[in-house]
mmCIF file of N, CA and C and ligand atoms in Angstrom:
data_model
loop_
_atom_site.group_PDB
_atom_site.id
_atom_site.type_symbol
_atom_site.label_atom_id
_atom_site.label_comp_id
_atom_site.label_asym_id
_atom_site.label_seq_id
_atom_site.Cartn_x
_atom_site.Cartn_y
_atom_site.Cartn_z
ATOM 1 N N MET A 1 127.006 -101.933 -60.996
ATOM 2 C CA MET A 1 126.788 -101.357 -59.669
ATOM 3 C C MET A 1 126.356 -102.450 -58.695
ATOM 4 N N THR A 2 126.867 -102.347 -57.495
ATOM 5 C CA THR A 2 126.493 -103.368 -56.509
ATOM 6 C C THR A 2 125.521 -102.785 -55.489
ATOM 7 N N LEU A 3 124.667 -103.627 -54.946
ATOM 8 C CA LEU A 3 123.632 -103.181 -54.012
ATOM 9 C C LEU A 3 124.132 -103.114 -52.574
ATOM 10 N N ALA A 4 125.339 -103.599 -52.332
ATOM 11 C CA ALA A 4 125.927 -103.550 -50.992
ATOM 12 C C ALA A 4 127.426 -103.371 -51.163
ATOM 13 N N ARG A 5 128.098 -102.973 -50.110
ATOM 14 C CA ARG A 5 129.536 -102.761 -50.246
ATOM 15 C C ARG A 5 130.295 -103.483 -49.136
ATOM 16 N N TYR A 6 131.471 -103.936 -49.481
ATOM 17 C CA TYR A 6 132.318 -104.625 -48.514
ATOM 18 C C TYR A 6 133.226 -103.630 -47.808
ATOM 19 N N VAL A 7 133.469 -103.892 -46.536
ATOM 20 C CA VAL A 7 134.454 -103.136 -45.752
ATOM 21 C C VAL A 7 135.520 -104.137 -45.325
ATOM 22 N N ASP A 8 136.763 -103.837 -45.636
ATOM 23 C CA ASP A 8 137.870 -104.724 -45.241
ATOM 24 C C ASP A 8 138.326 -104.383 -43.828
ATOM 25 N N PHE A 9 138.580 -105.407 -43.021
ATOM 26 C CA PHE A 9 139.048 -105.204 -41.647
ATOM 27 C C PHE A 9 140.550 -105.453 -41.578
ATOM 28 N N ASN A 10 141.202 -104.752 -40.645
ATOM 29 C CA ASN A 10 142.584 -105.079 -40.319
ATOM 30 C C ASN A 10 142.588 -106.337 -39.460
ATOM 31 N N VAL A 11 143.412 -107.287 -39.838
ATOM 32 C CA VAL A 11 143.554 -108.514 -39.049
ATOM 33 C C VAL A 11 144.868 -108.418 -38.292
ATOM 34 N N ARG A 12 144.773 -108.495 -36.956
ATOM 35 C CA ARG A 12 145.967 -108.377 -36.123
ATOM 36 C C ARG A 12 146.343 -109.753 -35.594
ATOM 37 N N GLY A 13 147.629 -109.915 -35.297
ATOM 38 C CA GLY A 13 148.064 -111.171 -34.712
ATOM 39 C C GLY A 13 149.314 -111.683 -35.386
ATOM 40 N N ASP A 14 149.561 -112.943 -35.135
ATOM 41 C CA ASP A 14 150.775 -113.561 -35.642
ATOM 42 C C ASP A 14 150.542 -115.069 -35.674
ATOM 43 N N ALA A 15 151.624 -115.812 -35.654
ATOM 44 C CA ALA A 15 151.487 -117.264 -35.761
ATOM 45 C C ALA A 15 150.678 -117.857 -34.612
ATOM 46 N N ASP A 16 150.531 -117.107 -33.510
ATOM 47 C CA ASP A 16 149.754 -117.607 -32.365
ATOM 48 C C ASP A 16 148.251 -117.530 -32.605
ATOM 49 N N GLY A 17 147.846 -116.672 -33.538
ATOM 50 C CA GLY A 17 146.416 -116.535 -33.802
ATOM 51 C C GLY A 17 146.077 -115.124 -34.243
ATOM 52 N N TRP A 18 144.782 -114.904 -34.502
ATOM 53 C CA TRP A 18 144.361 -113.679 -35.180
ATOM 54 C C TRP A 18 143.226 -113.002 -34.433
ATOM 55 N N LEU A 19 143.070 -111.720 -34.678
ATOM 56 C CA LEU A 19 142.037 -110.939 -34.001
ATOM 57 C C LEU A 19 141.567 -109.830 -34.933
ATOM 58 N N VAL A 20 140.272 -109.630 -34.968
ATOM 59 C CA VAL A 20 139.686 -108.488 -35.690
ATOM 60 C C VAL A 20 138.872 -107.690 -34.671
ATOM 61 N N ALA A 21 139.085 -106.386 -34.602
ATOM 62 C CA ALA A 21 138.305 -105.506 -33.723
ATOM 63 C C ALA A 21 137.291 -104.746 -34.564
ATOM 64 N N LEU A 22 136.054 -104.695 -34.069
ATOM 65 C CA LEU A 22 134.989 -103.962 -34.766
ATOM 66 C C LEU A 22 134.575 -102.796 -33.883
ATOM 67 N N GLU A 23 134.688 -101.582 -34.416
ATOM 68 C CA GLU A 23 134.442 -100.376 -33.626
ATOM 69 C C GLU A 23 133.429 -99.486 -34.336
ATOM 70 N N GLY A 24 132.392 -99.095 -33.578
ATOM 71 C CA GLY A 24 131.357 -98.235 -34.144
ATOM 72 C C GLY A 24 131.917 -96.892 -34.569
ATOM 73 N N ASN A 25 131.432 -96.432 -35.714
ATOM 74 C CA ASN A 25 131.848 -95.161 -36.306
ATOM 75 C C ASN A 25 133.321 -95.147 -36.690
ATOM 76 N N ARG A 26 133.937 -96.309 -36.723
ATOM 77 C CA ARG A 26 135.299 -96.439 -37.238
ATOM 78 C C ARG A 26 135.239 -97.446 -38.383
ATOM 79 N N ASN A 27 135.704 -98.675 -38.163
ATOM 80 C CA ASN A 27 135.610 -99.621 -39.288
ATOM 81 C C ASN A 27 134.175 -100.129 -39.505
ATOM 82 N N VAL A 28 133.336 -99.978 -38.478
ATOM 83 C CA VAL A 28 131.886 -100.171 -38.675
ATOM 84 C C VAL A 28 131.300 -98.769 -38.833
ATOM 85 N N PRO A 29 130.837 -98.408 -40.023
ATOM 86 C CA PRO A 29 130.561 -96.994 -40.302
ATOM 87 C C PRO A 29 129.201 -96.499 -39.820
ATOM 88 N N PHE A 30 128.800 -96.920 -38.620
ATOM 89 C CA PHE A 30 127.597 -96.406 -37.981
ATOM 90 C C PHE A 30 127.715 -96.682 -36.487
ATOM 91 N N SER A 31 126.796 -96.107 -35.737
ATOM 92 C CA SER A 31 126.790 -96.293 -34.292
ATOM 93 C C SER A 31 126.044 -97.582 -33.966
ATOM 94 N N MET A 32 126.748 -98.577 -33.454
ATOM 95 C CA MET A 32 126.141 -99.897 -33.203
ATOM 96 C C MET A 32 125.237 -99.860 -31.979
ATOM 97 N N GLN A 33 124.030 -100.381 -32.116
ATOM 98 C CA GLN A 33 123.113 -100.520 -30.979
ATOM 99 C C GLN A 33 122.840 -101.980 -30.654
ATOM 100 N N ARG A 34 123.162 -102.858 -31.598
ATOM 101 C CA ARG A 34 122.745 -104.265 -31.431
ATOM 102 C C ARG A 34 123.651 -105.156 -32.247
ATOM 103 N N ALA A 35 123.938 -106.333 -31.703
ATOM 104 C CA ALA A 35 124.617 -107.386 -32.460
ATOM 105 C C ALA A 35 123.841 -108.677 -32.254
ATOM 106 N N TYR A 36 123.689 -109.450 -33.303
ATOM 107 C CA TYR A 36 123.093 -110.783 -33.171
ATOM 108 C C TYR A 36 123.802 -111.705 -34.135
ATOM 109 N N TYR A 37 123.651 -112.991 -33.922
ATOM 110 C CA TYR A 37 124.292 -113.923 -34.844
ATOM 111 C C TYR A 37 123.366 -115.073 -35.168
ATOM 112 N N ILE A 38 123.518 -115.536 -36.388
ATOM 113 C CA ILE A 38 122.661 -116.559 -36.979
ATOM 114 C C ILE A 38 123.504 -117.813 -37.151
ATOM 115 N N PHE A 39 123.012 -118.936 -36.678
ATOM 116 C CA PHE A 39 123.777 -120.173 -36.799
ATOM 117 C C PHE A 39 122.818 -121.357 -36.784
ATOM 118 N N GLY A 40 123.340 -122.539 -37.082
ATOM 119 C CA GLY A 40 122.518 -123.753 -37.027
ATOM 120 C C GLY A 40 121.407 -123.767 -38.067
ATOM 121 N N THR A 41 121.616 -123.073 -39.174
ATOM 122 C CA THR A 41 120.573 -123.036 -40.213
ATOM 123 C C THR A 41 120.569 -124.360 -40.970
ATOM 124 N N GLN A 42 119.396 -124.945 -41.082
ATOM 125 C CA GLN A 42 119.270 -126.269 -41.697
ATOM 126 C C GLN A 42 119.413 -126.190 -43.214
ATOM 127 N N ASN A 43 119.828 -127.296 -43.785
ATOM 128 C CA ASN A 43 120.009 -127.407 -45.233
ATOM 129 C C ASN A 43 118.720 -127.019 -45.964
ATOM 130 N N GLY A 44 118.868 -126.181 -46.996
ATOM 131 C CA GLY A 44 117.720 -125.830 -47.833
ATOM 132 C C GLY A 44 116.900 -124.652 -47.310
ATOM 133 N N VAL A 45 117.226 -124.152 -46.115
ATOM 134 C CA VAL A 45 116.442 -123.050 -45.524
ATOM 135 C C VAL A 45 116.895 -121.702 -46.096
ATOM 136 N N ARG A 46 115.918 -120.835 -46.353
ATOM 137 C CA ARG A 46 116.208 -119.445 -46.717
ATOM 138 C C ARG A 46 115.795 -118.567 -45.546
ATOM 139 N N ARG A 47 116.663 -117.692 -45.098
ATOM 140 C CA ARG A 47 116.364 -116.786 -43.986
ATOM 141 C C ARG A 47 116.299 -115.364 -44.509
ATOM 142 N N GLY A 48 115.915 -114.445 -43.629
ATOM 143 C CA GLY A 48 115.756 -113.069 -44.064
ATOM 144 C C GLY A 48 114.391 -112.921 -44.705
ATOM 145 N N LYS A 49 114.361 -112.820 -46.027
ATOM 146 C CA LYS A 49 113.112 -112.650 -46.788
ATOM 147 C C LYS A 49 112.349 -111.429 -46.281
ATOM 148 N N HIS A 50 113.063 -110.312 -46.202
ATOM 149 C CA HIS A 50 112.460 -109.054 -45.785
ATOM 150 C C HIS A 50 113.387 -107.899 -46.171
ATOM 151 N N ALA A 51 112.872 -106.700 -46.030
ATOM 152 C CA ALA A 51 113.692 -105.484 -46.102
ATOM 153 C C ALA A 51 113.430 -104.704 -44.824
ATOM 154 N N HIS A 52 114.342 -103.829 -44.482
ATOM 155 C CA HIS A 52 114.145 -102.938 -43.339
ATOM 156 C C HIS A 52 113.834 -101.535 -43.843
ATOM 157 N N ARG A 53 112.909 -100.884 -43.181
ATOM 158 C CA ARG A 53 112.534 -99.522 -43.602
ATOM 159 C C ARG A 53 113.666 -98.533 -43.334
ATOM 160 N N ARG A 54 114.321 -98.647 -42.168
ATOM 161 C CA ARG A 54 115.345 -97.667 -41.794
ATOM 162 C C ARG A 54 116.655 -98.284 -41.341
ATOM 163 N N LEU A 55 116.660 -99.538 -40.961
ATOM 164 C CA LEU A 55 117.831 -100.142 -40.313
ATOM 165 C C LEU A 55 119.022 -100.284 -41.266
ATOM 166 N N THR A 56 120.203 -99.929 -40.764
ATOM 167 C CA THR A 56 121.465 -100.195 -41.468
ATOM 168 C C THR A 56 122.176 -101.322 -40.733
ATOM 169 N N GLN A 57 122.741 -102.265 -41.490
ATOM 170 C CA GLN A 57 123.388 -103.425 -40.872
ATOM 171 C C GLN A 57 124.712 -103.736 -41.567
ATOM 172 N N MET A 58 125.565 -104.436 -40.826
ATOM 173 C CA MET A 58 126.791 -104.989 -41.415
ATOM 174 C C MET A 58 126.828 -106.476 -41.072
ATOM 175 N N MET A 59 127.121 -107.306 -42.067
ATOM 176 C CA MET A 59 127.170 -108.751 -41.874
ATOM 177 C C MET A 59 128.605 -109.239 -41.980
ATOM 178 N N VAL A 60 128.980 -110.102 -41.061
ATOM 179 C CA VAL A 60 130.315 -110.705 -41.086
ATOM 180 C C VAL A 60 130.146 -112.208 -40.924
ATOM 181 N N CYS A 61 130.644 -112.966 -41.862
ATOM 182 C CA CYS A 61 130.565 -114.422 -41.777
ATOM 183 C C CYS A 61 131.767 -114.910 -40.963
ATOM 184 N N LEU A 62 131.519 -115.302 -39.706
ATOM 185 C CA LEU A 62 132.630 -115.659 -38.812
ATOM 186 C C LEU A 62 133.214 -117.023 -39.151
ATOM 187 N N THR A 63 132.338 -117.979 -39.461
ATOM 188 C CA THR A 63 132.802 -119.293 -39.921
ATOM 189 C C THR A 63 131.860 -119.795 -41.001
ATOM 190 N N GLY A 64 132.343 -120.712 -41.821
ATOM 191 C CA GLY A 64 131.518 -121.307 -42.865
ATOM 192 C C GLY A 64 131.198 -120.300 -43.956
ATOM 193 N N GLN A 65 130.084 -120.513 -44.606
ATOM 194 C CA GLN A 65 129.681 -119.593 -45.669
ATOM 195 C C GLN A 65 128.186 -119.682 -45.935
ATOM 196 N N CYS A 66 127.663 -118.633 -46.553
ATOM 197 C CA CYS A 66 126.298 -118.651 -47.062
ATOM 198 C C CYS A 66 126.233 -117.695 -48.241
ATOM 199 N N LYS A 67 125.118 -117.720 -48.923
ATOM 200 C CA LYS A 67 124.897 -116.767 -50.011
ATOM 201 C C LYS A 67 123.811 -115.792 -49.600
ATOM 202 N N ILE A 68 123.795 -114.641 -50.248
ATOM 203 C CA ILE A 68 122.761 -113.656 -49.957
ATOM 204 C C ILE A 68 122.260 -113.058 -51.266
ATOM 205 N N LEU A 69 120.946 -113.043 -51.392
ATOM 206 C CA LEU A 69 120.287 -112.375 -52.516
ATOM 207 C C LEU A 69 119.925 -110.968 -52.065
ATOM 208 N N LEU A 70 120.279 -109.982 -52.877
ATOM 209 C CA LEU A 70 119.939 -108.580 -52.608
ATOM 210 C C LEU A 70 119.052 -108.077 -53.729
ATOM 211 N N ASP A 71 118.086 -107.234 -53.360
ATOM 212 C CA ASP A 71 117.101 -106.761 -54.341
ATOM 213 C C ASP A 71 116.668 -105.358 -53.911
ATOM 214 N N ASP A 72 116.868 -104.372 -54.771
ATOM 215 C CA ASP A 72 116.454 -103.004 -54.421
ATOM 216 C C ASP A 72 115.136 -102.617 -55.090
ATOM 217 N N GLY A 73 114.428 -103.620 -55.600
ATOM 218 C CA GLY A 73 113.164 -103.358 -56.271
ATOM 219 C C GLY A 73 113.327 -103.188 -57.770
ATOM 220 N N LYS A 74 114.585 -102.982 -58.210
ATOM 221 C CA LYS A 74 114.853 -102.849 -59.648
ATOM 222 C C LYS A 74 115.810 -103.930 -60.119
ATOM 223 N N THR A 75 116.886 -104.137 -59.348
ATOM 224 C CA THR A 75 117.867 -105.136 -59.746
ATOM 225 C C THR A 75 118.103 -106.114 -58.589
ATOM 226 N N ARG A 76 118.637 -107.279 -58.978
ATOM 227 C CA ARG A 76 118.927 -108.323 -58.001
ATOM 228 C C ARG A 76 120.355 -108.766 -58.184
ATOM 229 N N GLU A 77 121.003 -109.144 -57.106
ATOM 230 C CA GLU A 77 122.307 -109.773 -57.234
ATOM 231 C C GLU A 77 122.516 -110.768 -56.102
ATOM 232 N N ASP A 78 123.349 -111.744 -56.358
ATOM 233 C CA ASP A 78 123.678 -112.770 -55.377
ATOM 234 C C ASP A 78 125.154 -112.654 -55.016
ATOM 235 N N LEU A 79 125.435 -112.620 -53.725
ATOM 236 C CA LEU A 79 126.812 -112.536 -53.244
ATOM 237 C C LEU A 79 127.072 -113.714 -52.314
ATOM 238 N N THR A 80 128.357 -114.035 -52.145
ATOM 239 C CA THR A 80 128.746 -115.067 -51.181
ATOM 240 C C THR A 80 129.385 -114.399 -49.975
ATOM 241 N N LEU A 81 128.966 -114.839 -48.785
ATOM 242 C CA LEU A 81 129.576 -114.377 -47.538
ATOM 243 C C LEU A 81 130.417 -115.531 -47.011
ATOM 244 N N ALA A 82 131.726 -115.357 -46.998
ATOM 245 C CA ALA A 82 132.593 -116.468 -46.612
ATOM 246 C C ALA A 82 133.867 -115.971 -45.932
ATOM 247 N N ARG A 83 133.902 -114.687 -45.564
ATOM 248 C CA ARG A 83 135.154 -114.141 -45.017
ATOM 249 C C ARG A 83 134.919 -113.476 -43.667
ATOM 250 N N ASN A 84 135.860 -113.718 -42.743
ATOM 251 C CA ASN A 84 135.742 -113.066 -41.432
ATOM 252 C C ASN A 84 136.649 -111.840 -41.317
ATOM 253 N N ASP A 85 137.238 -111.450 -42.437
ATOM 254 C CA ASP A 85 138.068 -110.230 -42.445
ATOM 255 C C ASP A 85 137.402 -109.134 -43.284
ATOM 256 N N GLN A 86 136.106 -109.268 -43.458
ATOM 257 C CA GLN A 86 135.377 -108.362 -44.345
ATOM 258 C C GLN A 86 133.919 -108.295 -43.872
ATOM 259 N N GLY A 87 133.353 -107.085 -43.858
ATOM 260 C CA GLY A 87 131.937 -106.938 -43.544
ATOM 261 C C GLY A 87 131.177 -106.493 -44.772
ATOM 262 N N LEU A 88 129.934 -106.923 -44.866
ATOM 263 C CA LEU A 88 129.074 -106.497 -45.971
ATOM 264 C C LEU A 88 128.060 -105.497 -45.424
ATOM 265 N N MET A 89 128.107 -104.266 -45.926
ATOM 266 C CA MET A 89 127.184 -103.218 -45.492
ATOM 267 C C MET A 89 125.862 -103.380 -46.224
ATOM 268 N N LEU A 90 124.804 -103.364 -45.445
ATOM 269 C CA LEU A 90 123.473 -103.540 -46.022
ATOM 270 C C LEU A 90 122.611 -102.357 -45.590
ATOM 271 N N ASP A 91 122.270 -101.509 -46.537
ATOM 272 C CA ASP A 91 121.471 -100.330 -46.225
ATOM 273 C C ASP A 91 119.995 -100.695 -46.108
ATOM 274 N N ALA A 92 119.211 -99.736 -45.635
ATOM 275 C CA ALA A 92 117.764 -99.915 -45.551
ATOM 276 C C ALA A 92 117.185 -100.103 -46.952
ATOM 277 N N MET A 93 116.004 -100.665 -46.992
ATOM 278 C CA MET A 93 115.226 -100.843 -48.223
ATOM 279 C C MET A 93 115.948 -101.694 -49.272
ATOM 280 N N ILE A 94 116.661 -102.697 -48.771
ATOM 281 C CA ILE A 94 117.200 -103.749 -49.646
ATOM 282 C C ILE A 94 116.581 -105.066 -49.191
ATOM 283 N N TRP A 95 115.787 -105.662 -50.052
ATOM 284 C CA TRP A 95 115.239 -107.000 -49.764
ATOM 285 C C TRP A 95 116.404 -107.984 -49.734
ATOM 286 N N HIS A 96 116.472 -108.823 -48.702
ATOM 287 C CA HIS A 96 117.592 -109.764 -48.631
ATOM 288 C C HIS A 96 117.124 -111.143 -48.167
ATOM 289 N N GLU A 97 117.733 -112.135 -48.773
ATOM 290 C CA GLU A 97 117.459 -113.541 -48.433
ATOM 291 C C GLU A 97 118.797 -114.254 -48.348
ATOM 292 N N MET A 98 119.044 -114.927 -47.235
ATOM 293 C CA MET A 98 120.272 -115.697 -47.086
ATOM 294 C C MET A 98 119.955 -117.172 -47.327
ATOM 295 N N TYR A 99 120.836 -117.863 -48.020
ATOM 296 C CA TYR A 99 120.560 -119.260 -48.381
ATOM 297 C C TYR A 99 121.874 -120.008 -48.583
ATOM 298 N N ASP A 100 121.778 -121.304 -48.856
ATOM 299 C CA ASP A 100 122.967 -122.150 -49.041
ATOM 300 C C ASP A 100 123.932 -122.023 -47.870
ATOM 301 N N PHE A 101 123.388 -122.103 -46.657
ATOM 302 C CA PHE A 101 124.235 -122.040 -45.462
ATOM 303 C C PHE A 101 125.040 -123.333 -45.338
ATOM 304 N N SER A 102 126.325 -123.225 -45.082
ATOM 305 C CA SER A 102 127.072 -124.423 -44.700
ATOM 306 C C SER A 102 126.690 -124.755 -43.253
ATOM 307 N N PRO A 103 126.815 -126.029 -42.838
ATOM 308 C CA PRO A 103 126.374 -126.417 -41.485
ATOM 309 C C PRO A 103 127.090 -125.634 -40.390
ATOM 310 N N ASP A 104 128.320 -125.198 -40.667
ATOM 311 C CA ASP A 104 129.107 -124.487 -39.642
ATOM 312 C C ASP A 104 128.985 -122.966 -39.755
ATOM 313 N N CYS A 105 128.074 -122.478 -40.580
ATOM 314 C CA CYS A 105 128.010 -121.026 -40.810
ATOM 315 C C CYS A 105 127.551 -120.289 -39.551
ATOM 316 N N VAL A 106 128.325 -119.287 -39.160
ATOM 317 C CA VAL A 106 127.924 -118.347 -38.108
ATOM 318 C C VAL A 106 128.014 -116.954 -38.715
ATOM 319 N N LEU A 107 126.848 -116.313 -38.831
ATOM 320 C CA LEU A 107 126.775 -114.999 -39.464
ATOM 321 C C LEU A 107 126.500 -113.961 -38.375
ATOM 322 N N LEU A 108 127.483 -113.103 -38.144
ATOM 323 C CA LEU A 108 127.342 -112.014 -37.174
ATOM 324 C C LEU A 108 126.741 -110.808 -37.880
ATOM 325 N N VAL A 109 125.747 -110.188 -37.249
ATOM 326 C CA VAL A 109 125.125 -109.003 -37.847
ATOM 327 C C VAL A 109 125.163 -107.869 -36.823
ATOM 328 N N LEU A 110 125.685 -106.732 -37.228
ATOM 329 C CA LEU A 110 125.733 -105.520 -36.410
ATOM 330 C C LEU A 110 124.674 -104.574 -36.952
ATOM 331 N N ALA A 111 123.951 -103.918 -36.054
ATOM 332 C CA ALA A 111 122.835 -103.087 -36.498
ATOM 333 C C ALA A 111 122.871 -101.740 -35.790
ATOM 334 N N ASP A 112 122.326 -100.726 -36.462
ATOM 335 C CA ASP A 112 122.384 -99.372 -35.891
ATOM 336 C C ASP A 112 121.158 -99.055 -35.031
ATOM 337 N N ASN A 113 120.306 -100.065 -34.798
ATOM 338 C CA ASN A 113 119.177 -99.816 -33.913
ATOM 339 C C ASN A 113 118.710 -101.118 -33.270
ATOM 340 N N TYR A 114 117.843 -100.971 -32.285
ATOM 341 C CA TYR A 114 117.311 -102.127 -31.579
ATOM 342 C C TYR A 114 116.299 -102.862 -32.455
ATOM 343 N N TYR A 115 115.991 -104.090 -32.052
ATOM 344 C CA TYR A 115 115.013 -104.887 -32.785
ATOM 345 C C TYR A 115 113.653 -104.198 -32.738
ATOM 346 N N ASP A 116 113.033 -104.056 -33.895
ATOM 347 C CA ASP A 116 111.720 -103.419 -33.988
ATOM 348 C C ASP A 116 110.969 -104.054 -35.146
ATOM 349 N N GLU A 117 109.998 -104.896 -34.836
ATOM 350 C CA GLU A 117 109.269 -105.611 -35.892
ATOM 351 C C GLU A 117 108.603 -104.628 -36.861
ATOM 352 N N ALA A 118 108.253 -103.426 -36.392
ATOM 353 C CA ALA A 118 107.599 -102.442 -37.261
ATOM 354 C C ALA A 118 108.535 -101.942 -38.364
ATOM 355 N N ASP A 119 109.827 -102.183 -38.202
ATOM 356 C CA ASP A 119 110.798 -101.758 -39.216
ATOM 357 C C ASP A 119 110.903 -102.758 -40.373
ATOM 358 N N TYR A 120 110.276 -103.931 -40.204
ATOM 359 C CA TYR A 120 110.396 -104.982 -41.225
ATOM 360 C C TYR A 120 109.318 -104.845 -42.296
ATOM 361 N N ILE A 121 109.697 -105.052 -43.544
ATOM 362 C CA ILE A 121 108.721 -105.299 -44.618
ATOM 363 C C ILE A 121 108.904 -106.764 -44.991
ATOM 364 N N ARG A 122 107.965 -107.597 -44.625
ATOM 365 C CA ARG A 122 108.124 -109.041 -44.833
ATOM 366 C C ARG A 122 107.344 -109.552 -46.039
ATOM 367 N N ASN A 123 106.619 -108.662 -46.695
ATOM 368 C CA ASN A 123 105.832 -109.049 -47.863
ATOM 369 C C ASN A 123 106.486 -108.435 -49.104
ATOM 370 N N TYR A 124 106.849 -109.293 -50.081
ATOM 371 C CA TYR A 124 107.609 -108.782 -51.222
ATOM 372 C C TYR A 124 106.799 -107.793 -52.059
ATOM 373 N N ALA A 125 105.503 -108.043 -52.229
ATOM 374 C CA ALA A 125 104.664 -107.113 -53.003
ATOM 375 C C ALA A 125 104.627 -105.741 -52.312
ATOM 376 N N ALA A 126 104.538 -105.750 -50.989
ATOM 377 C CA ALA A 126 104.538 -104.483 -50.243
ATOM 378 C C ALA A 126 105.886 -103.773 -50.386
ATOM 379 N N PHE A 127 106.961 -104.553 -50.425
ATOM 380 C CA PHE A 127 108.292 -103.976 -50.639
ATOM 381 C C PHE A 127 108.364 -103.296 -52.006
ATOM 382 N N LYS A 128 107.883 -103.977 -53.040
ATOM 383 C CA LYS A 128 107.916 -103.405 -54.392
ATOM 384 C C LYS A 128 107.113 -102.106 -54.440
ATOM 385 N N THR A 129 105.969 -102.104 -53.773
ATOM 386 C CA THR A 129 105.129 -100.892 -53.749
ATOM 387 C C THR A 129 105.879 -99.763 -53.031
ATOM 388 N N ALA A 130 106.559 -100.094 -51.918
ATOM 389 C CA ALA A 130 107.280 -99.069 -51.169
ATOM 390 C C ALA A 130 108.465 -98.514 -51.956
ATOM 391 N N CYS A 131 109.018 -99.317 -52.860
ATOM 392 C CA CYS A 131 110.159 -98.866 -53.678
ATOM 393 C C CYS A 131 109.724 -97.950 -54.815
ATOM 394 N N ALA A 132 108.474 -98.088 -55.223
ATOM 395 C CA ALA A 132 108.025 -97.396 -56.448
ATOM 396 C C ALA A 132 107.916 -95.872 -56.234
HETATM 397 C C1 LIG B 201 118.054 -109.562 -40.862
HETATM 398 C C2 LIG B 201 118.663 -110.885 -41.119
HETATM 399 C C3 LIG B 201 120.038 -110.775 -41.667
HETATM 400 C C4 LIG B 201 114.610 -110.784 -31.891
HETATM 401 O O1 LIG B 201 113.870 -110.996 -30.918
HETATM 402 N N1 LIG B 201 115.622 -109.862 -31.794
HETATM 403 C C5 LIG B 201 116.470 -109.601 -32.825
HETATM 404 O O2 LIG B 201 117.367 -108.758 -32.677
HETATM 405 C C6 LIG B 201 116.290 -110.307 -34.067
HETATM 406 C C7 LIG B 201 117.204 -110.030 -35.259
HETATM 407 C C8 LIG B 201 115.276 -111.214 -34.153
HETATM 408 N N2 LIG B 201 114.465 -111.448 -33.078
HETATM 409 C C9 LIG B 201 113.421 -112.490 -33.173
HETATM 410 C C10 LIG B 201 112.343 -112.248 -34.223
HETATM 411 C C11 LIG B 201 111.955 -113.658 -34.604
HETATM 412 O O3 LIG B 201 110.977 -114.137 -33.710
HETATM 413 O O4 LIG B 201 114.059 -113.687 -33.543
HETATM 414 C C12 LIG B 201 113.222 -114.452 -34.405
HETATM 415 C C13 LIG B 201 113.936 -114.764 -35.705
HETATM 416 O O5 LIG B 201 114.064 -113.558 -36.465
HETATM 417 P P1 LIG B 201 113.935 -113.572 -38.062
HETATM 418 O O6 LIG B 201 112.969 -114.588 -38.499
HETATM 419 O O7 LIG B 201 113.720 -112.156 -38.513
HETATM 420 O O8 LIG B 201 115.418 -114.073 -38.450
HETATM 421 P P2 LIG B 201 116.148 -114.055 -39.844
HETATM 422 O O9 LIG B 201 117.387 -114.841 -39.695
HETATM 423 O O10 LIG B 201 115.227 -114.412 -40.955
HETATM 424 O O11 LIG B 201 116.518 -112.496 -40.079
HETATM 425 C C14 LIG B 201 117.479 -111.879 -39.273
HETATM 426 C C15 LIG B 201 117.039 -110.497 -38.778
HETATM 427 O O12 LIG B 201 115.736 -110.558 -38.182
HETATM 428 C C16 LIG B 201 116.991 -109.465 -39.846
HETATM 429 O O13 LIG B 201 116.942 -108.165 -39.265
HETATM 430 O O14 LIG B 201 118.310 -108.588 -41.573
HETATM 431 O O15 LIG B 201 118.697 -111.735 -39.987
#
């Protein structure tokens, strides 16, 4: 069993170039309220290191690649994000850490709500307690 699921996108275009459209409640299976992107991550840095209490997100690696550790409090798995024709759905209450960023990695994240620090669990022990 996997802790997250991939959504494949239709890639449109031809020899002139390519385009992917992301639409809320269609190929993005929630109502989007926010998009942000992560880039310029230095070698050896781990980002994330938190879980969200309620937030649902989709991650798309636009260029380069990185890895992501997922943890639901019982099991852990590591996935690679390296495709711009695929989104990774990340539900609430999954601890996640992104690492091994290539220098050119640009990670687009779509979210179903606005930024709210109160939605973050940034302490792993507190996350484990909340999962129990
Ligand atoms: C997540 C992973 C994948 C804002 O002001 N607005 C925003 O929408 C976001 C996402 C962050 N911020 C501020 C909060 C911090 O002062 O930007 C700063 C960096 O955020 P953070 O340290 O949480 O960044 P990452 O890369 O560790 O985590 C981010 C998201 O915060 C998080 O929701 O799931 O990317």
